[in-house]
Amino acid sequence: MHKKNVSYDVILIAVFMLIGGLIIGFILLSSHKGKSVEVRIDGKIQGYYSLNENRTVNISSATGENILVIENGQAYMKDADCPDKLCVRQGSVSKDGQSIICLPHKVVVEVTGNESEKKQNSTDIIVK
Amino acid sequence: MNRNEKTNVKKTALYGLIIAAALVLSWIESQIPPFFPIPGMKIGLTNIIVVLTLYKLGSSSAMAANVLRIALVSMLFGGIMSMLYSLAGGMLSTVVMILLKKTGKFKTVTVSIAGGISHNIGQILVAMLALNTSGIAWYLAALWFTGMASGTLIGILSNELIKRLPDKLFT
């Protein structure tokens, strides 16, 4: 059996593909439809908004504004005053664990599942 | 001028050239509009310089060029936060590439792919700390594959440069 340098490369790239595939598989398997979105600025929870209720939320952080729209069970950033507007382009989220992230404003909008109401009620006793 | 001084002068000029090339590539990249809706997703043109330095001048030079370029680019185009992101990604990817190259078993492109992925992983780790969120698994998946794609591109480009630039230039 003769060894070639190529084989090591192929093995490593195959391992990379496999890990990437596993990450996606894990996400697909573990994603359920979320119930509400949690809005955080700089890690601090600002509030929860149900996905079943259409509404517009203005998120003002120290560095700017983001406009979050909840419509037909999905949430998306309608507008933001950051220069790159990447959060607007991230599209809509609806599945548990999905998030819209606005790095310049440190805003995270994350879809949460069934536990969100429990979390909301017990915020007082969460120690960080 | 004795030989030692001559080598030092040449080294200084060479490193200046390398950093200057890295700065130009950063600037070019900053002119490309973010056409992918994922923050932090870049082609990483400056990684060409890191790969090239790694293969032509060795591990410690690659690390030095990497740290210097990040410091300068952050001062010119970014801020402290972007410097933290870049450092985490840049250091991790450079270390990974140095180690993989040291095994001597991988092609430049493969080393560069590993560098691309680890660059993104480093940035995600900082993002997780900075934003205090662990729910960015989607982001991880996306950046995993874009890291592979950009690593491939950078690897091919670097490989051509490594082949074409005369070794005389780096001694």
PDB file of N, CA and C in Angstrom, chain B residues 3-100:
ATOM      1  N   ARG B   3      27.775  42.190   7.360  1.00  0.00           N
ATOM      2  CA  ARG B   3      26.722  41.312   6.836  1.00  0.00           C
ATOM      3  C   ARG B   3      25.494  41.286   7.763  1.00  0.00           C
ATOM      4  N   ASN B   4      25.779  41.284   9.066  1.00  0.00           N
ATOM      5  CA  ASN B   4      24.693  41.200  10.035  1.00  0.00           C
ATOM      6  C   ASN B   4      23.723  42.387   9.926  1.00  0.00           C
ATOM      7  N   GLU B   5      24.337  43.574   9.835  1.00  0.00           N
ATOM      8  CA  GLU B   5      23.508  44.773   9.705  1.00  0.00           C
ATOM      9  C   GLU B   5      22.693  44.735   8.426  1.00  0.00           C
ATOM     10  N   LYS B   6      23.361  44.234   7.380  1.00  0.00           N
ATOM     11  CA  LYS B   6      22.697  44.155   6.091  1.00  0.00           C
ATOM     12  C   LYS B   6      21.447  43.275   6.179  1.00  0.00           C
ATOM     13  N   THR B   7      21.600  42.125   6.867  1.00  0.00           N
ATOM     14  CA  THR B   7      20.466  41.221   7.017  1.00  0.00           C
ATOM     15  C   THR B   7      19.350  41.898   7.792  1.00  0.00           C
ATOM     16  N   ASN B   8      19.747  42.642   8.837  1.00  0.00           N
ATOM     17  CA  ASN B   8      18.734  43.312   9.650  1.00  0.00           C
ATOM     18  C   ASN B   8      17.957  44.341   8.848  1.00  0.00           C
ATOM     19  N   VAL B   9      18.679  45.114   8.053  1.00  0.00           N
ATOM     20  CA  VAL B   9      18.016  46.133   7.232  1.00  0.00           C
ATOM     21  C   VAL B   9      17.055  45.463   6.270  1.00  0.00           C
ATOM     22  N   LYS B  10      17.532  44.374   5.685  1.00  0.00           N
ATOM     23  CA  LYS B  10      16.687  43.676   4.719  1.00  0.00           C
ATOM     24  C   LYS B  10      15.433  43.116   5.402  1.00  0.00           C
ATOM     25  N   LYS B  11      15.624  42.588   6.590  1.00  0.00           N
ATOM     26  CA  LYS B  11      14.513  42.032   7.349  1.00  0.00           C
ATOM     27  C   LYS B  11      13.479  43.108   7.650  1.00  0.00           C
ATOM     28  N   THR B  12      13.981  44.262   8.120  1.00  0.00           N
ATOM     29  CA  THR B  12      13.074  45.361   8.447  1.00  0.00           C
ATOM     30  C   THR B  12      12.250  45.754   7.227  1.00  0.00           C
ATOM     31  N   ALA B  13      12.939  45.883   6.089  1.00  0.00           N
ATOM     32  CA  ALA B  13      12.249  46.263   4.865  1.00  0.00           C
ATOM     33  C   ALA B  13      11.228  45.201   4.465  1.00  0.00           C
ATOM     34  N   LEU B  14      11.619  43.952   4.603  1.00  0.00           N
ATOM     35  CA  LEU B  14      10.749  42.844   4.216  1.00  0.00           C
ATOM     36  C   LEU B  14       9.474  42.822   5.062  1.00  0.00           C
ATOM     37  N   TYR B  15       9.654  42.972   6.387  1.00  0.00           N
ATOM     38  CA  TYR B  15       8.482  42.961   7.261  1.00  0.00           C
ATOM     39  C   TYR B  15       7.583  44.169   6.992  1.00  0.00           C
ATOM     40  N   GLY B  16       8.237  45.308   6.711  1.00  0.00           N
ATOM     41  CA  GLY B  16       7.463  46.495   6.363  1.00  0.00           C
ATOM     42  C   GLY B  16       6.605  46.236   5.142  1.00  0.00           C
ATOM     43  N   LEU B  17       7.202  45.573   4.175  1.00  0.00           N
ATOM     44  CA  LEU B  17       6.514  45.242   2.927  1.00  0.00           C
ATOM     45  C   LEU B  17       5.333  44.314   3.188  1.00  0.00           C
ATOM     46  N   ILE B  18       5.582  43.320   4.046  1.00  0.00           N
ATOM     47  CA  ILE B  18       4.534  42.338   4.351  1.00  0.00           C
ATOM     48  C   ILE B  18       3.340  43.018   5.029  1.00  0.00           C
ATOM     49  N   ILE B  19       3.651  43.848   6.039  1.00  0.00           N
ATOM     50  CA  ILE B  19       2.571  44.526   6.762  1.00  0.00           C
ATOM     51  C   ILE B  19       1.830  45.491   5.834  1.00  0.00           C
ATOM     52  N   ALA B  20       2.594  46.182   4.982  1.00  0.00           N
ATOM     53  CA  ALA B  20       1.961  47.113   4.045  1.00  0.00           C
ATOM     54  C   ALA B  20       1.006  46.372   3.119  1.00  0.00           C
ATOM     55  N   ALA B  21       1.456  45.209   2.614  1.00  0.00           N
ATOM     56  CA  ALA B  21       0.596  44.412   1.730  1.00  0.00           C
ATOM     57  C   ALA B  21      -0.668  43.974   2.473  1.00  0.00           C
ATOM     58  N   ALA B  22      -0.501  43.596   3.757  1.00  0.00           N
ATOM     59  CA  ALA B  22      -1.656  43.180   4.552  1.00  0.00           C
ATOM     60  C   ALA B  22      -2.641  44.333   4.720  1.00  0.00           C
ATOM     61  N   LEU B  23      -2.099  45.550   4.939  1.00  0.00           N
ATOM     62  CA  LEU B  23      -2.965  46.723   5.113  1.00  0.00           C
ATOM     63  C   LEU B  23      -3.745  47.015   3.836  1.00  0.00           C
ATOM     64  N   VAL B  24      -3.054  46.918   2.703  1.00  0.00           N
ATOM     65  CA  VAL B  24      -3.727  47.172   1.421  1.00  0.00           C
ATOM     66  C   VAL B  24      -4.870  46.171   1.217  1.00  0.00           C
ATOM     67  N   LEU B  25      -4.568  44.897   1.515  1.00  0.00           N
ATOM     68  CA  LEU B  25      -5.607  43.865   1.349  1.00  0.00           C
ATOM     69  C   LEU B  25      -6.794  44.123   2.285  1.00  0.00           C
ATOM     70  N   SER B  26      -6.501  44.563   3.516  1.00  0.00           N
ATOM     71  CA  SER B  26      -7.590  44.901   4.451  1.00  0.00           C
ATOM     72  C   SER B  26      -8.455  46.009   3.891  1.00  0.00           C
ATOM     73  N   TRP B  27      -7.778  46.998   3.317  1.00  0.00           N
ATOM     74  CA  TRP B  27      -8.525  48.130   2.768  1.00  0.00           C
ATOM     75  C   TRP B  27      -9.403  47.661   1.615  1.00  0.00           C
ATOM     76  N   ILE B  28      -8.833  46.854   0.731  1.00  0.00           N
ATOM     77  CA  ILE B  28      -9.620  46.334  -0.397  1.00  0.00           C
ATOM     78  C   ILE B  28     -10.845  45.587   0.134  1.00  0.00           C
ATOM     79  N   GLU B  29     -10.603  44.782   1.160  1.00  0.00           N
ATOM     80  CA  GLU B  29     -11.710  44.000   1.696  1.00  0.00           C
ATOM     81  C   GLU B  29     -12.782  44.888   2.331  1.00  0.00           C
ATOM     82  N   SER B  30     -12.336  45.983   2.958  1.00  0.00           N
ATOM     83  CA  SER B  30     -13.319  46.873   3.587  1.00  0.00           C
ATOM     84  C   SER B  30     -14.149  47.597   2.529  1.00  0.00           C
ATOM     85  N   GLN B  31     -13.695  47.601   1.286  1.00  0.00           N
ATOM     86  CA  GLN B  31     -14.456  48.234   0.214  1.00  0.00           C
ATOM     87  C   GLN B  31     -15.500  47.300  -0.391  1.00  0.00           C
ATOM     88  N   ILE B  32     -15.340  46.009  -0.113  1.00  0.00           N
ATOM     89  CA  ILE B  32     -16.328  45.051  -0.632  1.00  0.00           C
ATOM     90  C   ILE B  32     -17.561  45.115   0.260  1.00  0.00           C
ATOM     91  N   PRO B  33     -18.735  45.407  -0.310  1.00  0.00           N
ATOM     92  CA  PRO B  33     -19.923  45.503   0.542  1.00  0.00           C
ATOM     93  C   PRO B  33     -20.268  44.149   1.155  1.00  0.00           C
ATOM     94  N   PRO B  34     -20.809  44.158   2.368  1.00  0.00           N
ATOM     95  CA  PRO B  34     -21.166  42.880   2.995  1.00  0.00           C
ATOM     96  C   PRO B  34     -22.369  42.250   2.300  1.00  0.00           C
ATOM     97  N   PHE B  35     -22.104  41.427   1.290  1.00  0.00           N
ATOM     98  CA  PHE B  35     -23.211  40.886   0.520  1.00  0.00           C
ATOM     99  C   PHE B  35     -23.796  39.624   1.114  1.00  0.00           C
ATOM    100  N   PHE B  36     -23.199  39.134   2.193  1.00  0.00           N
ATOM    101  CA  PHE B  36     -23.804  37.991   2.874  1.00  0.00           C
ATOM    102  C   PHE B  36     -24.402  38.473   4.188  1.00  0.00           C
ATOM    103  N   PRO B  37     -25.604  38.003   4.494  1.00  0.00           N
ATOM    104  CA  PRO B  37     -26.287  38.542   5.673  1.00  0.00           C
ATOM    105  C   PRO B  37     -25.773  37.978   6.985  1.00  0.00           C
ATOM    106  N   ILE B  38     -24.492  37.716   7.078  1.00  0.00           N
ATOM    107  CA  ILE B  38     -23.963  37.165   8.314  1.00  0.00           C
ATOM    108  C   ILE B  38     -22.845  38.065   8.821  1.00  0.00           C
ATOM    109  N   PRO B  39     -23.013  38.654   9.980  1.00  0.00           N
ATOM    110  CA  PRO B  39     -21.931  39.511  10.466  1.00  0.00           C
ATOM    111  C   PRO B  39     -20.671  38.692  10.701  1.00  0.00           C
ATOM    112  N   GLY B  40     -19.545  39.258  10.367  1.00  0.00           N
ATOM    113  CA  GLY B  40     -18.286  38.567  10.603  1.00  0.00           C
ATOM    114  C   GLY B  40     -17.862  37.712   9.441  1.00  0.00           C
ATOM    115  N   MET B  41     -18.742  37.598   8.433  1.00  0.00           N
ATOM    116  CA  MET B  41     -18.354  36.785   7.300  1.00  0.00           C
ATOM    117  C   MET B  41     -17.557  37.591   6.307  1.00  0.00           C
ATOM    118  N   LYS B  42     -16.312  37.171   6.113  1.00  0.00           N
ATOM    119  CA  LYS B  42     -15.432  37.898   5.213  1.00  0.00           C
ATOM    120  C   LYS B  42     -14.670  36.908   4.368  1.00  0.00           C
ATOM    121  N   ILE B  43     -14.084  37.401   3.306  1.00  0.00           N
ATOM    122  CA  ILE B  43     -13.233  36.527   2.504  1.00  0.00           C
ATOM    123  C   ILE B  43     -11.906  36.315   3.235  1.00  0.00           C
ATOM    124  N   GLY B  44     -11.484  37.334   3.965  1.00  0.00           N
ATOM    125  CA  GLY B  44     -10.234  37.191   4.711  1.00  0.00           C
ATOM    126  C   GLY B  44      -9.005  37.280   3.836  1.00  0.00           C
ATOM    127  N   LEU B  45      -9.021  38.274   2.941  1.00  0.00           N
ATOM    128  CA  LEU B  45      -7.896  38.425   2.009  1.00  0.00           C
ATOM    129  C   LEU B  45      -6.547  38.536   2.706  1.00  0.00           C
ATOM    130  N   THR B  46      -6.540  39.182   3.885  1.00  0.00           N
ATOM    131  CA  THR B  46      -5.256  39.374   4.567  1.00  0.00           C
ATOM    132  C   THR B  46      -4.656  38.051   5.017  1.00  0.00           C
ATOM    133  N   ASN B  47      -5.498  37.010   5.091  1.00  0.00           N
ATOM    134  CA  ASN B  47      -4.946  35.714   5.474  1.00  0.00           C
ATOM    135  C   ASN B  47      -3.954  35.185   4.453  1.00  0.00           C
ATOM    136  N   ILE B  48      -4.055  35.707   3.218  1.00  0.00           N
ATOM    137  CA  ILE B  48      -3.056  35.342   2.205  1.00  0.00           C
ATOM    138  C   ILE B  48      -1.662  35.659   2.748  1.00  0.00           C
ATOM    139  N   ILE B  49      -1.551  36.845   3.352  1.00  0.00           N
ATOM    140  CA  ILE B  49      -0.256  37.281   3.878  1.00  0.00           C
ATOM    141  C   ILE B  49       0.218  36.342   4.985  1.00  0.00           C
ATOM    142  N   VAL B  50      -0.720  35.949   5.858  1.00  0.00           N
ATOM    143  CA  VAL B  50      -0.332  35.068   6.962  1.00  0.00           C
ATOM    144  C   VAL B  50       0.141  33.715   6.430  1.00  0.00           C
ATOM    145  N   VAL B  51      -0.601  33.155   5.479  1.00  0.00           N
ATOM    146  CA  VAL B  51      -0.219  31.856   4.905  1.00  0.00           C
ATOM    147  C   VAL B  51       1.131  31.975   4.193  1.00  0.00           C
ATOM    148  N   LEU B  52       1.262  33.040   3.409  1.00  0.00           N
ATOM    149  CA  LEU B  52       2.506  33.257   2.673  1.00  0.00           C
ATOM    150  C   LEU B  52       3.693  33.380   3.625  1.00  0.00           C
ATOM    151  N   THR B  53       3.517  34.187   4.687  1.00  0.00           N
ATOM    152  CA  THR B  53       4.598  34.372   5.657  1.00  0.00           C
ATOM    153  C   THR B  53       4.937  33.054   6.350  1.00  0.00           C
ATOM    154  N   LEU B  54       3.882  32.300   6.669  1.00  0.00           N
ATOM    155  CA  LEU B  54       4.100  31.016   7.344  1.00  0.00           C
ATOM    156  C   LEU B  54       4.967  30.091   6.506  1.00  0.00           C
ATOM    157  N   TYR B  55       4.700  30.042   5.202  1.00  0.00           N
ATOM    158  CA  TYR B  55       5.435  29.118   4.350  1.00  0.00           C
ATOM    159  C   TYR B  55       6.796  29.651   3.936  1.00  0.00           C
ATOM    160  N   LYS B  56       6.924  30.974   3.834  1.00  0.00           N
ATOM    161  CA  LYS B  56       8.190  31.509   3.359  1.00  0.00           C
ATOM    162  C   LYS B  56       9.144  31.851   4.504  1.00  0.00           C
ATOM    163  N   LEU B  57       8.596  32.281   5.633  1.00  0.00           N
ATOM    164  CA  LEU B  57       9.464  32.776   6.703  1.00  0.00           C
ATOM    165  C   LEU B  57       9.353  32.001   8.019  1.00  0.00           C
ATOM    166  N   GLY B  58       8.347  31.149   8.135  1.00  0.00           N
ATOM    167  CA  GLY B  58       8.261  30.336   9.341  1.00  0.00           C
ATOM    168  C   GLY B  58       7.211  30.782  10.333  1.00  0.00           C
ATOM    169  N   SER B  59       7.056  29.954  11.380  1.00  0.00           N
ATOM    170  CA  SER B  59       5.961  30.127  12.329  1.00  0.00           C
ATOM    171  C   SER B  59       5.983  31.462  13.070  1.00  0.00           C
ATOM    172  N   SER B  60       7.137  31.791  13.652  1.00  0.00           N
ATOM    173  CA  SER B  60       7.155  32.985  14.500  1.00  0.00           C
ATOM    174  C   SER B  60       6.933  34.248  13.669  1.00  0.00           C
ATOM    175  N   SER B  61       7.459  34.257  12.438  1.00  0.00           N
ATOM    176  CA  SER B  61       7.225  35.406  11.565  1.00  0.00           C
ATOM    177  C   SER B  61       5.749  35.529  11.222  1.00  0.00           C
ATOM    178  N   ALA B  62       5.093  34.385  10.970  1.00  0.00           N
ATOM    179  CA  ALA B  62       3.678  34.411  10.635  1.00  0.00           C
ATOM    180  C   ALA B  62       2.869  34.980  11.794  1.00  0.00           C
ATOM    181  N   MET B  63       3.202  34.548  13.014  1.00  0.00           N
ATOM    182  CA  MET B  63       2.491  35.039  14.190  1.00  0.00           C
ATOM    183  C   MET B  63       2.719  36.538  14.357  1.00  0.00           C
ATOM    184  N   ALA B  64       3.979  36.971  14.194  1.00  0.00           N
ATOM    185  CA  ALA B  64       4.304  38.389  14.344  1.00  0.00           C
ATOM    186  C   ALA B  64       3.549  39.227  13.315  1.00  0.00           C
ATOM    187  N   ALA B  65       3.572  38.777  12.043  1.00  0.00           N
ATOM    188  CA  ALA B  65       2.885  39.513  10.984  1.00  0.00           C
ATOM    189  C   ALA B  65       1.390  39.600  11.283  1.00  0.00           C
ATOM    190  N   ASN B  66       0.853  38.502  11.805  1.00  0.00           N
ATOM    191  CA  ASN B  66      -0.569  38.423  12.123  1.00  0.00           C
ATOM    192  C   ASN B  66      -0.966  39.428  13.205  1.00  0.00           C
ATOM    193  N   VAL B  67      -0.214  39.411  14.313  1.00  0.00           N
ATOM    194  CA  VAL B  67      -0.540  40.310  15.427  1.00  0.00           C
ATOM    195  C   VAL B  67      -0.375  41.772  15.014  1.00  0.00           C
ATOM    196  N   LEU B  68       0.721  42.063  14.307  1.00  0.00           N
ATOM    197  CA  LEU B  68       0.975  43.442  13.874  1.00  0.00           C
ATOM    198  C   LEU B  68      -0.119  43.945  12.949  1.00  0.00           C
ATOM    199  N   ARG B  69      -0.515  43.085  12.005  1.00  0.00           N
ATOM    200  CA  ARG B  69      -1.527  43.519  11.037  1.00  0.00           C
ATOM    201  C   ARG B  69      -2.865  43.769  11.742  1.00  0.00           C
ATOM    202  N   ILE B  70      -3.213  42.897  12.693  1.00  0.00           N
ATOM    203  CA  ILE B  70      -4.487  43.074  13.393  1.00  0.00           C
ATOM    204  C   ILE B  70      -4.468  44.377  14.191  1.00  0.00           C
ATOM    205  N   ALA B  71      -3.364  44.616  14.892  1.00  0.00           N
ATOM    206  CA  ALA B  71      -3.256  45.843  15.677  1.00  0.00           C
ATOM    207  C   ALA B  71      -3.403  47.065  14.773  1.00  0.00           C
ATOM    208  N   LEU B  72      -2.681  47.068  13.657  1.00  0.00           N
ATOM    209  CA  LEU B  72      -2.722  48.227  12.762  1.00  0.00           C
ATOM    210  C   LEU B  72      -4.086  48.400  12.098  1.00  0.00           C
ATOM    211  N   VAL B  73      -4.636  47.299  11.598  1.00  0.00           N
ATOM    212  CA  VAL B  73      -5.926  47.379  10.913  1.00  0.00           C
ATOM    213  C   VAL B  73      -7.013  47.853  11.879  1.00  0.00           C
ATOM    214  N   SER B  74      -6.981  47.335  13.121  1.00  0.00           N
ATOM    215  CA  SER B  74      -8.000  47.752  14.089  1.00  0.00           C
ATOM    216  C   SER B  74      -7.877  49.231  14.403  1.00  0.00           C
ATOM    217  N   MET B  75      -6.637  49.693  14.515  1.00  0.00           N
ATOM    218  CA  MET B  75      -6.451  51.119  14.814  1.00  0.00           C
ATOM    219  C   MET B  75      -6.949  51.979  13.656  1.00  0.00           C
ATOM    220  N   LEU B  76      -6.739  51.503  12.424  1.00  0.00           N
ATOM    221  CA  LEU B  76      -7.103  52.308  11.263  1.00  0.00           C
ATOM    222  C   LEU B  76      -8.588  52.212  10.917  1.00  0.00           C
ATOM    223  N   PHE B  77      -9.113  50.995  10.895  1.00  0.00           N
ATOM    224  CA  PHE B  77     -10.474  50.824  10.377  1.00  0.00           C
ATOM    225  C   PHE B  77     -11.485  50.417  11.439  1.00  0.00           C
ATOM    226  N   GLY B  78     -11.044  49.959  12.579  1.00  0.00           N
ATOM    227  CA  GLY B  78     -11.998  49.408  13.533  1.00  0.00           C
ATOM    228  C   GLY B  78     -11.875  50.038  14.897  1.00  0.00           C
ATOM    229  N   GLY B  79     -12.163  49.261  15.903  1.00  0.00           N
ATOM    230  CA  GLY B  79     -12.042  49.737  17.268  1.00  0.00           C
ATOM    231  C   GLY B  79     -11.595  48.598  18.154  1.00  0.00           C
ATOM    232  N   ILE B  80     -11.749  48.826  19.466  1.00  0.00           N
ATOM    233  CA  ILE B  80     -11.309  47.813  20.423  1.00  0.00           C
ATOM    234  C   ILE B  80     -12.074  46.504  20.245  1.00  0.00           C
ATOM    235  N   MET B  81     -13.394  46.629  20.046  1.00  0.00           N
ATOM    236  CA  MET B  81     -14.208  45.419  19.911  1.00  0.00           C
ATOM    237  C   MET B  81     -13.774  44.616  18.688  1.00  0.00           C
ATOM    238  N   SER B  82     -13.594  45.314  17.567  1.00  0.00           N
ATOM    239  CA  SER B  82     -13.227  44.582  16.356  1.00  0.00           C
ATOM    240  C   SER B  82     -11.828  44.006  16.500  1.00  0.00           C
ATOM    241  N   MET B  83     -11.001  44.650  17.326  1.00  0.00           N
ATOM    242  CA  MET B  83      -9.667  44.116  17.551  1.00  0.00           C
ATOM    243  C   MET B  83      -9.749  42.808  18.332  1.00  0.00           C
ATOM    244  N   LEU B  84     -10.647  42.755  19.328  1.00  0.00           N
ATOM    245  CA  LEU B  84     -10.816  41.521  20.095  1.00  0.00           C
ATOM    246  C   LEU B  84     -11.284  40.381  19.203  1.00  0.00           C
ATOM    247  N   TYR B  85     -12.272  40.682  18.345  1.00  0.00           N
ATOM    248  CA  TYR B  85     -12.766  39.656  17.428  1.00  0.00           C
ATOM    249  C   TYR B  85     -11.651  39.175  16.521  1.00  0.00           C
ATOM    250  N   SER B  86     -10.932  40.140  15.934  1.00  0.00           N
ATOM    251  CA  SER B  86      -9.882  39.768  14.993  1.00  0.00           C
ATOM    252  C   SER B  86      -8.772  38.990  15.676  1.00  0.00           C
ATOM    253  N   LEU B  87      -8.403  39.423  16.886  1.00  0.00           N
ATOM    254  CA  LEU B  87      -7.320  38.746  17.589  1.00  0.00           C
ATOM    255  C   LEU B  87      -7.695  37.304  17.898  1.00  0.00           C
ATOM    256  N   ALA B  88      -8.912  37.112  18.408  1.00  0.00           N
ATOM    257  CA  ALA B  88      -9.340  35.758  18.757  1.00  0.00           C
ATOM    258  C   ALA B  88      -9.313  34.869  17.526  1.00  0.00           C
ATOM    259  N   GLY B  89      -9.885  35.382  16.426  1.00  0.00           N
ATOM    260  CA  GLY B  89      -9.907  34.586  15.204  1.00  0.00           C
ATOM    261  C   GLY B  89      -8.519  34.410  14.623  1.00  0.00           C
ATOM    262  N   GLY B  90      -7.787  35.516  14.542  1.00  0.00           N
ATOM    263  CA  GLY B  90      -6.469  35.489  13.905  1.00  0.00           C
ATOM    264  C   GLY B  90      -5.467  34.611  14.637  1.00  0.00           C
ATOM    265  N   MET B  91      -5.441  34.732  15.975  1.00  0.00           N
ATOM    266  CA  MET B  91      -4.493  33.932  16.752  1.00  0.00           C
ATOM    267  C   MET B  91      -4.826  32.453  16.630  1.00  0.00           C
ATOM    268  N   LEU B  92      -6.103  32.118  16.792  1.00  0.00           N
ATOM    269  CA  LEU B  92      -6.496  30.712  16.740  1.00  0.00           C
ATOM    270  C   LEU B  92      -6.155  30.115  15.376  1.00  0.00           C
ATOM    271  N   SER B  93      -6.506  30.868  14.316  1.00  0.00           N
ATOM    272  CA  SER B  93      -6.259  30.293  12.987  1.00  0.00           C
ATOM    273  C   SER B  93      -4.771  30.189  12.711  1.00  0.00           C
ATOM    274  N   THR B  94      -3.992  31.166  13.166  1.00  0.00           N
ATOM    275  CA  THR B  94      -2.544  31.089  12.929  1.00  0.00           C
ATOM    276  C   THR B  94      -1.930  29.907  13.684  1.00  0.00           C
ATOM    277  N   VAL B  95      -2.360  29.726  14.940  1.00  0.00           N
ATOM    278  CA  VAL B  95      -1.830  28.600  15.713  1.00  0.00           C
ATOM    279  C   VAL B  95      -2.193  27.268  15.047  1.00  0.00           C
ATOM    280  N   VAL B  96      -3.457  27.149  14.629  1.00  0.00           N
ATOM    281  CA  VAL B  96      -3.894  25.912  13.968  1.00  0.00           C
ATOM    282  C   VAL B  96      -3.079  25.661  12.700  1.00  0.00           C
ATOM    283  N   MET B  97      -2.878  26.738  11.922  1.00  0.00           N
ATOM    284  CA  MET B  97      -2.139  26.565  10.665  1.00  0.00           C
ATOM    285  C   MET B  97      -0.689  26.200  10.926  1.00  0.00           C
ATOM    286  N   ILE B  98      -0.082  26.833  11.951  1.00  0.00           N
ATOM    287  CA  ILE B  98       1.308  26.508  12.292  1.00  0.00           C
ATOM    288  C   ILE B  98       1.421  25.027  12.656  1.00  0.00           C
ATOM    289  N   LEU B  99       0.498  24.566  13.511  1.00  0.00           N
ATOM    290  CA  LEU B  99       0.559  23.169  13.947  1.00  0.00           C
ATOM    291  C   LEU B  99       0.357  22.203  12.783  1.00  0.00           C
ATOM    292  N   LEU B 100      -0.633  22.505  11.935  1.00  0.00           N
ATOM    293  CA  LEU B 100      -0.900  21.612  10.801  1.00  0.00           C
ATOM    294  C   LEU B 100       0.271  21.588   9.838  1.00  0.00           C
TER     295      LEU B 100
END
